[in-house]
Amino acid sequence: MTTARSQLICPEVTPYYHCVSRCVRRSFLCGKDSVTGKSYEHRGAWVEQRMLALTSVYCIRICSYAIMSNHYHLVAFIDKEAALSISDLEVVERWCSEHQTPNIIQRWLANQISFKAESHTCSQLIKTWRHRLYCLSWFMRKLNYDIAVQANKEDQCTGRFWEGRFKSQALLDEKALLSAMAYVDLNPIRAKMADSPEQSDHTSIQARLGSLERGETHTPSLANFMGHEHQDKHQGIPFKFVI
């Protein structure tokens, strides 16, 4: 029997999770099919770009990621505090940038709500969307759906692209977080897809190293870690946290 995702992911216990999604059968996410000779390496950019783009919508921050031949890894930080601090208008703008805007919300945006029942409906919708903006399951669902649609269109087929629900592992302390990030960053090297982190395409370590070479203090779209003694919620997230 499967366990409800709500029981596996709880920001109040830990905001850090290691997630994995794997393709079905002989579907390729990134790499080359040795049987047909067809290359799917361009799909790595699909996942990387879409994953990072969604961080501007959802309050989910990416700590590390690696796009492999038939699966991908990511270590995510659930920024519940950020989701609870943004305004109702920003919640609507974020959610509706990726989803269809209901008619009643269009009227709310135009200040055309005149009845209490309508106002209550809008408030409930915004409350639901606010929760979804820091829900890791909704983030992964959107990411995987978009990639599946794009891949199936390219393959001219229908049906399931992903093996099933994404797998997640809670990272309960600093050691677990650092170990998971190192595991993800070094995955392409262990799989002999690259000889060094600098050559590991579609990985967070390559992106971070590129930022360092350019003299940048942080990598856009990736979680910016600061030492615990320098914790500043506007600059980065600490390695240490209280459970």
Short mmCIF file of N, CA, C and O in Angstrom, two decimals, residues 2 5 19-25 27 70-72 137 140-145 148 159-168:
data_model
loop_
_atom_site.label_atom_id
_atom_site.label_comp_id
_atom_site.label_asym_id
_atom_site.label_seq_id
_atom_site.Cartn_x
_atom_site.Cartn_y
_atom_site.Cartn_z
N THR A 2 0.58 2.19 -0.87
CA THR A 2 1.36 3.41 -0.93
C THR A 2 0.99 4.34 0.22
O THR A 2 -0.10 4.26 0.79
N ARG A 5 1.21 11.20 0.02
CA ARG A 5 2.33 12.12 -0.11
C ARG A 5 2.34 13.14 1.02
O ARG A 5 3.40 13.58 1.47
N CYS A 19 14.44 14.46 -4.21
CA CYS A 19 13.40 13.90 -5.07
C CYS A 19 14.00 13.28 -6.32
O CYS A 19 15.01 13.74 -6.84
N VAL A 20 13.35 12.20 -6.79
CA VAL A 20 13.78 11.51 -8.01
C VAL A 20 12.56 11.17 -8.84
O VAL A 20 11.55 10.69 -8.33
N SER A 21 12.64 11.45 -10.15
CA SER A 21 11.60 11.02 -11.09
C SER A 21 12.27 10.23 -12.20
O SER A 21 13.30 10.65 -12.73
N ARG A 22 11.67 9.09 -12.54
CA ARG A 22 12.27 8.18 -13.52
C ARG A 22 11.29 7.91 -14.67
O ARG A 22 10.09 7.81 -14.46
N CYS A 23 11.83 7.80 -15.89
CA CYS A 23 11.01 7.53 -17.07
C CYS A 23 10.58 6.06 -17.12
O CYS A 23 11.21 5.19 -16.52
N VAL A 24 9.53 5.78 -17.87
CA VAL A 24 9.04 4.41 -18.05
C VAL A 24 9.80 3.71 -19.17
O VAL A 24 10.36 4.35 -20.06
N ARG A 25 9.81 2.43 -19.13
CA ARG A 25 10.31 1.56 -20.19
C ARG A 25 11.59 2.09 -20.84
O ARG A 25 12.57 2.33 -20.19
N SER A 27 11.84 4.98 -22.44
CA SER A 27 11.77 6.42 -22.64
C SER A 27 13.09 7.04 -22.19
O SER A 27 13.70 6.60 -21.22
N ASN A 70 17.76 8.68 -17.96
CA ASN A 70 16.34 8.31 -17.89
C ASN A 70 15.69 8.71 -16.57
O ASN A 70 14.63 8.21 -16.21
N HIS A 71 16.33 9.60 -15.83
CA HIS A 71 15.75 10.10 -14.58
C HIS A 71 16.46 11.40 -14.20
O HIS A 71 17.46 11.77 -14.80
N TYR A 72 15.90 12.07 -13.21
CA TYR A 72 16.59 13.25 -12.69
C TYR A 72 16.48 13.30 -11.17
O TYR A 72 15.57 12.73 -10.58
N SER A 137 4.67 18.62 -3.94
CA SER A 137 3.95 17.72 -4.85
C SER A 137 3.39 18.48 -6.05
O SER A 137 3.43 17.98 -7.18
N MET A 140 6.36 19.38 -8.40
CA MET A 140 6.82 18.22 -9.16
C MET A 140 5.77 17.79 -10.18
O MET A 140 6.11 17.39 -11.30
N ARG A 141 4.51 17.90 -9.81
CA ARG A 141 3.43 17.54 -10.73
C ARG A 141 3.46 18.42 -11.97
O ARG A 141 3.34 17.93 -13.10
N LYS A 142 3.62 19.73 -11.76
CA LYS A 142 3.65 20.67 -12.88
C LYS A 142 4.88 20.43 -13.75
O LYS A 142 4.79 20.41 -14.99
N LEU A 143 6.03 20.26 -13.12
CA LEU A 143 7.27 20.02 -13.86
C LEU A 143 7.17 18.76 -14.71
O LEU A 143 7.46 18.77 -15.92
N ASN A 144 6.75 17.66 -14.10
CA ASN A 144 6.69 16.40 -14.82
C ASN A 144 5.62 16.39 -15.91
O ASN A 144 5.81 15.79 -16.98
N TYR A 145 4.51 17.04 -15.64
CA TYR A 145 3.45 17.10 -16.66
C TYR A 145 3.94 17.84 -17.91
O TYR A 145 3.76 17.37 -19.03
N ALA A 148 6.47 15.73 -19.82
CA ALA A 148 5.82 14.58 -20.45
C ALA A 148 5.09 15.00 -21.73
O ALA A 148 5.17 14.32 -22.76
N GLY A 159 0.40 8.52 -23.80
CA GLY A 159 0.59 7.58 -22.70
C GLY A 159 1.56 8.11 -21.66
O GLY A 159 2.06 9.23 -21.74
N ARG A 160 1.85 7.29 -20.70
CA ARG A 160 2.68 7.69 -19.56
C ARG A 160 4.14 7.83 -19.96
O ARG A 160 4.71 6.96 -20.61
N PHE A 161 4.75 8.93 -19.55
CA PHE A 161 6.17 9.15 -19.79
C PHE A 161 6.98 8.85 -18.54
O PHE A 161 8.10 8.35 -18.62
N TRP A 162 6.39 9.18 -17.37
CA TRP A 162 7.08 8.94 -16.10
C TRP A 162 6.63 7.63 -15.48
O TRP A 162 5.50 7.19 -15.67
N GLU A 163 7.51 7.03 -14.72
CA GLU A 163 7.26 5.72 -14.11
C GLU A 163 6.08 5.75 -13.15
O GLU A 163 5.36 4.79 -13.00
N GLY A 164 5.89 6.85 -12.49
CA GLY A 164 4.81 6.99 -11.52
C GLY A 164 5.06 8.23 -10.68
O GLY A 164 5.69 9.18 -11.13
N ARG A 165 4.59 8.22 -9.47
CA ARG A 165 4.83 9.35 -8.57
C ARG A 165 6.33 9.50 -8.32
O ARG A 165 7.07 8.53 -8.28
N PHE A 166 6.76 10.73 -8.14
CA PHE A 166 8.17 10.94 -7.83
C PHE A 166 8.49 10.37 -6.46
O PHE A 166 7.63 10.28 -5.58
N LYS A 167 9.72 9.96 -6.28
CA LYS A 167 10.19 9.43 -4.98
C LYS A 167 10.78 10.59 -4.20
O LYS A 167 11.43 11.47 -4.77
N SER A 168 10.58 10.60 -2.90
CA SER A 168 11.12 11.68 -2.08
C SER A 168 11.70 11.12 -0.79
O SER A 168 11.20 10.15 -0.23
#
